[in-house]
Amino acid sequence: MKAQIIDGVALAAKVKAQVKKDAENFLHQFGRKTGLAVILVGDNAASQIYVRNKIRACEENSIQSFHFCLPENTPEQQLIELIIRLNSDPNVDGILMQLPLPAHISQAKILSYISPQKDADGFLAVNAGNLMLGYPGLNACTPCGIIEMIKSTGQAVDGKQAVVIGRSNIVGKPTALMLLDLNATVTMCHSRTHNFANFSRHADILVVAAGRKGLVTGDMVKAGAIVIDVGMNRVDGKLYGDVDFDSVADVAGYITPVPGGVGPMTVAMLLKNIVTAATALKL
Ligand code: NAD
């Protein structure tokens, strides 16, 4: 193996240590903890685990969490009323609507009710627009984590070729915009791209967020590249990335593992967003 591992657990611990300090300073200055409201509708097993992890991370880092666990058949209007109440709750700085929502609830409609200032996930149109225009705002957590991981290598991004595989609104697109903002030359590949390896082989920075186990193999990667594997594919109870770790690690300069890569960083960046939101609300 040639590549250096970018350790998401260690990097996340560093981010969380700073978040904890900032959260404690906030408490000291304003006499209350920063707060995250987490809303879960239904009993999706994976969502329950994600919510539990986020709440635990809040507790460990001096952030208060408010947990709303609603039944599967919750009417849309009831959810909207809860969000409106949380928007004006001075103890709540961030609102996280755990997705997916049950089929009878419109995700786009529900998200549109969350105050952009409390958009802990950075998913709202206003915040996506702020990112596109280069204005300050709350950004999506996974892309923020990806950028921190790339920066942690100490390698320059400016002027480099970056390829992002996947064009979702929550990972691919915002990651591409953030890389563009760092002056990379960015190419986006997706399911309709003919032979994405023609692009990935030239990438100094390769971010893979397709949700396809082992999609990227060593022959598709440039020697010395930074490879960020966002994929989380559960097969027979085991977690796999989108990158074939062994063959890619023989070629790349840096690589993130799955598990222990982007996942822990996403949670750390969520905590960071809460403190950022709380501080901005006080300005
Ligand atoms: P998505 O399904 O919304 O988007 C997947 C994207 O990949 C699409 O744009 C699609 O065009 C592209 N794609 C699919 N198959 C492809 C192929 N064969 N070749 C090229 N492109 C292809 O998924 P998402 O929400 O962006 O998530 C992507 C992956 O990242 C999933 O595995 C998800 O579980 C994981 N994820 C991880 C974290 C984390 O914190 N680690 C966070 C979010 C998503």
Tab-separated table of C-alpha atoms and ligand atoms in Angstrom:
chain	number	residue	atom	x	y	z
A	1	MET	CA	0.000	0.000	0.000
A	2	LYS	CA	1.352	3.379	-1.063
A	3	ALA	CA	-1.348	5.799	0.084
A	4	GLN	CA	-1.449	7.587	3.408
A	5	ILE	CA	-4.730	7.083	5.232
A	6	ILE	CA	-6.748	10.171	6.060
A	7	ASP	CA	-8.088	9.166	9.459
A	8	GLY	CA	-11.624	10.550	9.762
A	9	VAL	CA	-11.962	9.526	13.397
A	10	ALA	CA	-8.810	11.388	14.460
A	11	LEU	CA	-9.639	14.456	12.372
A	12	ALA	CA	-13.220	14.494	13.677
A	13	ALA	CA	-11.882	14.355	17.249
A	14	LYS	CA	-9.828	17.499	16.551
A	15	VAL	CA	-12.829	19.332	15.067
A	16	LYS	CA	-15.020	18.260	17.997
A	17	ALA	CA	-12.451	19.419	20.550
A	18	GLN	CA	-12.585	22.909	19.024
A	19	VAL	CA	-16.397	22.795	18.800
A	20	LYS	CA	-16.589	21.844	22.487
A	21	LYS	CA	-14.372	24.791	23.422
A	22	ASP	CA	-16.512	27.137	21.307
A	23	ALA	CA	-19.730	25.684	22.779
A	24	GLU	CA	-18.401	26.208	26.308
A	25	ASN	CA	-17.396	29.789	25.484
A	26	PHE	CA	-20.929	30.354	24.188
A	27	LEU	CA	-22.395	29.021	27.439
A	28	HIS	CA	-20.071	31.247	29.437
A	29	GLN	CA	-20.923	34.320	27.348
A	30	PHE	CA	-24.670	33.881	26.895
A	31	GLY	CA	-25.698	31.798	29.914
A	32	ARG	CA	-27.187	28.923	27.952
A	33	LYS	CA	-25.972	25.995	25.901
A	34	THR	CA	-26.215	25.979	22.132
A	35	GLY	CA	-29.037	23.649	21.115
A	36	LEU	CA	-29.952	21.244	18.329
A	37	ALA	CA	-33.498	19.995	17.764
A	38	VAL	CA	-33.608	16.626	16.013
A	39	ILE	CA	-36.887	15.479	14.482
A	40	LEU	CA	-37.429	11.879	13.482
A	41	VAL	CA	-40.680	10.716	11.902
A	42	GLY	CA	-41.351	6.993	11.773
A	43	ASP	CA	-39.244	4.015	12.746
A	44	ASN	CA	-36.642	3.686	9.984
A	45	ALA	CA	-33.896	1.648	11.686
A	46	ALA	CA	-30.963	3.403	9.975
A	47	SER	CA	-32.430	6.842	10.773
A	48	GLN	CA	-32.803	5.852	14.420
A	49	ILE	CA	-29.098	4.958	14.591
A	50	TYR	CA	-28.069	8.224	12.871
A	51	VAL	CA	-30.237	10.252	15.248
A	52	ARG	CA	-28.873	8.436	18.303
A	53	ASN	CA	-25.284	9.095	17.144
A	54	LYS	CA	-25.967	12.790	16.561
A	55	ILE	CA	-27.612	13.215	19.958
A	56	ARG	CA	-24.720	11.441	21.686
A	57	ALA	CA	-22.223	13.628	19.835
A	58	CYS	CA	-24.104	16.733	21.033
A	59	GLU	CA	-24.075	15.561	24.638
A	60	GLU	CA	-20.336	14.798	24.535
A	61	ASN	CA	-19.553	18.258	23.213
A	62	SER	CA	-21.550	20.564	25.493
A	63	ILE	CA	-24.402	21.042	23.022
A	64	GLN	CA	-27.962	20.584	24.240
A	65	SER	CA	-30.194	18.346	22.145
A	66	PHE	CA	-33.976	18.270	21.914
A	67	HIS	CA	-35.311	15.054	20.504
A	68	PHE	CA	-38.718	14.756	18.792
A	69	CYS	CA	-39.645	11.225	17.838
A	70	LEU	CA	-42.966	11.259	15.970
A	71	PRO	CA	-45.047	8.317	14.744
A	72	GLU	CA	-45.029	7.264	11.068
A	73	ASN	CA	-48.593	8.569	10.537
A	74	THR	CA	-47.866	12.109	11.806
A	75	PRO	CA	-49.868	14.600	9.693
A	76	GLU	CA	-47.780	17.025	7.625
A	77	GLN	CA	-49.453	19.990	9.315
A	78	GLN	CA	-48.389	18.789	12.772
A	79	LEU	CA	-44.769	18.602	11.614
A	80	ILE	CA	-44.998	22.101	10.143
A	81	GLU	CA	-46.360	23.445	13.446
A	82	LEU	CA	-43.488	21.834	15.361
A	83	ILE	CA	-40.935	23.411	13.020
A	84	ILE	CA	-42.559	26.840	13.319
A	85	ARG	CA	-42.412	26.513	17.120
A	86	LEU	CA	-38.731	25.489	17.016
A	87	ASN	CA	-37.901	28.352	14.640
A	88	SER	CA	-38.883	30.806	17.373
A	89	ASP	CA	-37.503	28.823	20.336
A	90	PRO	CA	-34.518	30.829	21.652
A	91	ASN	CA	-32.885	27.659	23.036
A	92	VAL	CA	-32.797	26.018	19.619
A	93	ASP	CA	-30.017	27.114	17.258
A	94	GLY	CA	-30.223	24.272	14.772
A	95	ILE	CA	-33.060	22.111	13.479
A	96	LEU	CA	-32.292	18.765	11.923
A	97	MET	CA	-35.063	16.972	10.058
A	98	GLN	CA	-33.891	13.388	9.727
A	99	LEU	CA	-34.549	12.154	6.192
A	100	PRO	CA	-36.159	10.272	4.547
A	101	LEU	CA	-39.659	11.291	5.586
A	102	PRO	CA	-42.681	8.972	5.209
A	103	ALA	CA	-44.229	9.030	1.720
A	104	HIS	CA	-47.293	11.098	2.716
A	105	ILE	CA	-45.088	14.034	3.766
A	106	SER	CA	-43.490	16.335	1.199
A	107	GLN	CA	-39.796	16.628	2.029
A	108	ALA	CA	-39.371	19.827	-0.001
A	109	LYS	CA	-42.373	21.452	1.688
A	110	ILE	CA	-41.264	20.494	5.206
A	111	LEU	CA	-37.679	21.658	4.713
A	112	SER	CA	-38.925	24.986	3.356
A	113	TYR	CA	-40.403	25.761	6.793
A	114	ILE	CA	-37.053	25.501	8.616
A	115	SER	CA	-35.510	28.903	9.253
A	116	PRO	CA	-32.360	29.212	7.057
A	117	GLN	CA	-30.528	30.527	10.154
A	118	LYS	CA	-31.286	27.210	11.917
A	119	ASP	CA	-30.624	24.949	8.930
A	120	ALA	CA	-28.175	22.638	10.748
A	121	ASP	CA	-27.793	20.364	7.706
A	122	GLY	CA	-27.274	23.227	5.250
A	123	PHE	CA	-29.805	21.647	2.863
A	124	LEU	CA	-32.131	24.618	2.308
A	125	ALA	CA	-32.349	26.504	-0.987
A	126	VAL	CA	-31.187	29.724	0.689
A	127	ASN	CA	-28.031	28.110	2.046
A	128	ALA	CA	-27.357	26.185	-1.174
A	129	GLY	CA	-27.721	29.537	-2.967
A	130	ASN	CA	-25.360	31.236	-0.529
A	131	LEU	CA	-22.770	28.554	-1.238
A	132	MET	CA	-23.183	28.998	-4.978
A	133	LEU	CA	-22.794	32.766	-4.723
A	134	GLY	CA	-19.866	32.538	-2.297
A	135	TYR	CA	-21.810	34.193	0.538
A	136	PRO	CA	-21.573	33.069	4.167
A	137	GLY	CA	-24.208	30.594	5.319
A	138	LEU	CA	-24.654	27.138	6.805
A	139	ASN	CA	-23.177	24.540	4.468
A	140	ALA	CA	-23.968	20.857	4.052
A	141	CYS	CA	-22.012	18.834	6.625
A	142	THR	CA	-20.645	15.995	4.480
A	143	PRO	CA	-19.084	18.304	1.853
A	144	CYS	CA	-17.598	20.442	4.663
A	145	GLY	CA	-16.062	17.281	6.136
A	146	ILE	CA	-14.712	16.255	2.730
A	147	ILE	CA	-12.984	19.627	2.291
A	148	GLU	CA	-11.446	19.425	5.786
A	149	MET	CA	-10.091	15.981	4.929
A	150	ILE	CA	-8.559	17.230	1.683
A	151	LYS	CA	-7.013	20.209	3.501
A	152	SER	CA	-5.612	17.904	6.196
A	153	THR	CA	-3.232	16.407	3.614
A	154	GLY	CA	-1.460	19.758	3.380
A	155	GLN	CA	-1.578	19.485	-0.426
A	156	ALA	CA	-2.559	22.560	-2.450
A	157	VAL	CA	-6.003	22.540	-4.060
A	158	ASP	CA	-5.478	25.725	-6.074
A	159	GLY	CA	-5.076	24.929	-9.778
A	160	LYS	CA	-5.521	21.162	-9.303
A	161	GLN	CA	-7.820	18.905	-11.295
A	162	ALA	CA	-10.700	17.700	-9.123
A	163	VAL	CA	-13.284	15.126	-10.162
A	164	VAL	CA	-16.472	14.566	-8.190
A	165	ILE	CA	-18.433	11.404	-8.978
A	166	GLY	CA	-22.085	11.908	-7.973
A	167	ARG	CA	-24.234	15.014	-8.368
A	168	SER	CA	-26.650	14.876	-5.440
A	169	ASN	CA	-27.784	18.099	-3.808
A	170	ILE	CA	-26.396	17.033	-0.441
A	171	VAL	CA	-22.963	15.696	-1.434
A	172	GLY	CA	-21.829	15.937	-5.067
A	173	LYS	CA	-22.978	19.420	-6.062
A	174	PRO	CA	-21.961	21.289	-2.879
A	175	THR	CA	-18.591	19.484	-2.801
A	176	ALA	CA	-17.926	20.563	-6.407
A	177	LEU	CA	-18.804	24.171	-5.537
A	178	MET	CA	-16.511	24.144	-2.503
A	179	LEU	CA	-13.626	22.772	-4.576
A	180	LEU	CA	-14.300	25.424	-7.209
A	181	ASP	CA	-14.182	28.055	-4.483
A	182	LEU	CA	-10.716	26.723	-3.565
A	183	ASN	CA	-9.672	27.283	-7.206
A	184	ALA	CA	-9.635	23.667	-8.328
A	185	THR	CA	-10.680	22.887	-11.900
A	186	VAL	CA	-13.718	20.750	-11.245
A	187	THR	CA	-15.346	18.039	-13.360
A	188	MET	CA	-18.560	16.369	-12.244
A	189	CYS	CA	-19.344	12.811	-13.275
A	190	HIS	CA	-22.628	10.992	-12.735
A	191	SER	CA	-24.642	7.988	-13.812
A	192	ARG	CA	-24.994	9.333	-17.381
A	193	THR	CA	-21.271	10.045	-17.802
A	194	HIS	CA	-19.762	7.776	-20.453
A	195	ASN	CA	-16.777	6.023	-18.931
A	196	PHE	CA	-16.021	8.282	-15.943
A	197	ALA	CA	-12.565	6.680	-15.706
A	198	ASN	CA	-11.512	8.928	-18.616
A	199	PHE	CA	-11.929	11.808	-16.152
A	200	SER	CA	-11.019	10.176	-12.833
A	201	ARG	CA	-7.614	9.057	-14.207
A	202	HIS	CA	-6.612	12.719	-14.530
A	203	ALA	CA	-7.849	13.793	-11.102
A	204	ASP	CA	-5.425	15.096	-8.503
A	205	ILE	CA	-8.412	15.089	-6.146
A	206	LEU	CA	-11.107	12.442	-6.585
A	207	VAL	CA	-14.301	12.502	-4.525
A	208	VAL	CA	-16.562	9.488	-4.982
A	209	ALA	CA	-20.180	9.792	-3.817
A	210	ALA	CA	-22.214	7.416	-5.970
A	211	GLY	CA	-23.492	4.839	-3.495
A	212	ARG	CA	-22.055	1.925	-5.523
A	213	LYS	CA	-19.805	-0.519	-3.689
A	214	GLY	CA	-16.301	-0.735	-5.180
A	215	LEU	CA	-17.170	1.489	-8.174
A	216	VAL	CA	-13.680	2.994	-8.390
A	217	THR	CA	-10.701	0.677	-8.768
A	218	GLY	CA	-6.964	1.356	-8.846
A	219	ASP	CA	-6.748	1.505	-12.659
A	220	MET	CA	-9.146	4.493	-12.632
A	221	VAL	CA	-7.001	6.625	-10.322
A	222	LYS	CA	-4.021	8.897	-10.983
A	223	ALA	CA	-0.802	8.066	-9.129
A	224	GLY	CA	-0.529	10.165	-5.959
A	225	ALA	CA	-4.157	11.408	-6.048
A	226	ILE	CA	-6.165	12.357	-2.980
A	227	VAL	CA	-9.140	9.969	-2.950
A	228	ILE	CA	-12.145	10.686	-0.739
A	229	ASP	CA	-14.622	7.824	-0.467
A	230	VAL	CA	-18.046	9.077	0.613
A	231	GLY	CA	-19.965	5.885	-0.164
A	232	MET	CA	-21.728	3.953	2.550
A	233	ASN	CA	-22.939	0.636	1.176
A	234	ARG	CA	-24.163	-1.929	3.678
A	235	VAL	CA	-23.807	-5.502	2.456
A	236	ASP	CA	-24.531	-8.416	4.811
A	237	GLY	CA	-24.279	-6.071	7.779
A	238	LYS	CA	-20.834	-4.771	6.748
A	239	LEU	CA	-20.097	-1.240	5.553
A	240	TYR	CA	-18.277	-0.702	2.234
A	241	GLY	CA	-17.267	2.432	0.383
A	242	ASP	CA	-17.562	3.283	-3.309
A	243	VAL	CA	-13.801	2.821	-3.655
A	244	ASP	CA	-12.053	-0.532	-3.886
A	245	PHE	CA	-9.706	0.287	-1.023
A	246	ASP	CA	-6.898	-2.205	-1.660
A	247	SER	CA	-6.330	-1.532	-5.369
A	248	VAL	CA	-6.766	2.260	-5.003
A	249	ALA	CA	-4.477	2.489	-1.959
A	250	ASP	CA	-1.676	1.010	-4.112
A	251	VAL	CA	-1.910	3.968	-6.509
A	252	ALA	CA	-3.268	6.999	-4.598
A	253	GLY	CA	-1.237	9.352	-2.423
A	254	TYR	CA	-3.997	9.706	0.193
A	255	ILE	CA	-7.186	7.750	0.803
A	256	THR	CA	-10.078	7.796	3.266
A	257	PRO	CA	-11.238	4.488	4.750
A	258	VAL	CA	-14.832	3.274	5.123
A	259	PRO	CA	-15.787	3.093	7.928
A	260	GLY	CA	-13.746	5.693	9.796
A	261	GLY	CA	-13.489	8.280	7.027
A	262	VAL	CA	-16.104	10.756	5.863
A	263	GLY	CA	-18.821	9.458	8.236
A	264	PRO	CA	-17.290	10.710	11.517
A	265	MET	CA	-16.376	14.005	9.842
A	266	THR	CA	-20.009	14.582	8.837
A	267	VAL	CA	-21.114	14.433	12.475
A	268	ALA	CA	-18.265	16.713	13.570
A	269	MET	CA	-19.216	19.307	10.942
A	270	LEU	CA	-22.862	19.152	12.058
A	271	LEU	CA	-21.752	20.105	15.579
A	272	LYS	CA	-19.657	22.899	14.133
A	273	ASN	CA	-22.699	24.176	12.206
A	274	ILE	CA	-24.748	24.365	15.419
A	275	VAL	CA	-22.195	26.557	17.165
A	276	THR	CA	-21.803	28.668	14.013
A	277	ALA	CA	-25.592	29.087	13.814
A	278	ALA	CA	-25.871	29.941	17.526
A	279	THR	CA	-23.137	32.553	17.284
A	280	ALA	CA	-24.608	34.080	14.103
A	281	LEU	CA	-28.050	34.317	15.746
A	282	LYS	CA	-26.479	36.402	18.539
A	283	LEU	CA	-24.817	38.876	16.155
B	1	NAD	P1	-27.589	9.886	-4.352
B	1	NAD	O1	-28.152	8.541	-4.634
B	1	NAD	O2	-28.487	11.028	-4.083
B	1	NAD	O3	-26.637	10.302	-5.561
B	1	NAD	C1	-25.762	9.393	-6.143
B	1	NAD	C2	-25.092	10.053	-7.319
B	1	NAD	O4	-24.168	9.122	-7.875
B	1	NAD	C3	-26.056	10.440	-8.448
B	1	NAD	O5	-25.794	11.773	-8.816
B	1	NAD	C4	-25.735	9.488	-9.581
B	1	NAD	O6	-25.810	10.130	-10.844
B	1	NAD	C5	-24.317	9.071	-9.278
B	1	NAD	N1	-24.050	7.705	-9.704
B	1	NAD	C6	-24.746	6.593	-9.392
B	1	NAD	N2	-24.222	5.519	-10.008
B	1	NAD	C7	-23.167	5.945	-10.715
B	1	NAD	C8	-22.230	5.320	-11.558
B	1	NAD	N3	-22.274	4.010	-11.789
B	1	NAD	N4	-21.266	6.066	-12.134
B	1	NAD	C9	-21.199	7.396	-11.888
B	1	NAD	N5	-22.073	8.051	-11.094
B	1	NAD	C10	-23.033	7.335	-10.517
B	1	NAD	O7	-26.573	9.651	-3.160
B	1	NAD	P2	-25.895	10.676	-2.106
B	1	NAD	O8	-26.886	11.068	-1.095
B	1	NAD	O9	-25.093	11.708	-2.804
B	1	NAD	O10	-24.889	9.646	-1.411
B	1	NAD	C11	-23.874	9.004	-2.132
B	1	NAD	C12	-23.217	7.974	-1.246
B	1	NAD	O11	-22.619	8.644	-0.146
B	1	NAD	C13	-24.179	6.945	-0.630
B	1	NAD	O12	-23.510	5.727	-0.480
B	1	NAD	C14	-24.481	7.525	0.726
B	1	NAD	O13	-24.856	6.542	1.676
B	1	NAD	C15	-23.142	8.121	1.070
B	1	NAD	N6	-23.218	9.235	2.032
B	1	NAD	C16	-22.363	9.183	3.057
B	1	NAD	C17	-22.362	10.206	3.979
B	1	NAD	C18	-21.405	10.149	5.117
B	1	NAD	O14	-21.540	10.895	6.051
B	1	NAD	N7	-20.392	9.284	5.056
B	1	NAD	C19	-23.246	11.273	3.863
B	1	NAD	C20	-24.110	11.321	2.764
B	1	NAD	C21	-24.074	10.278	1.838
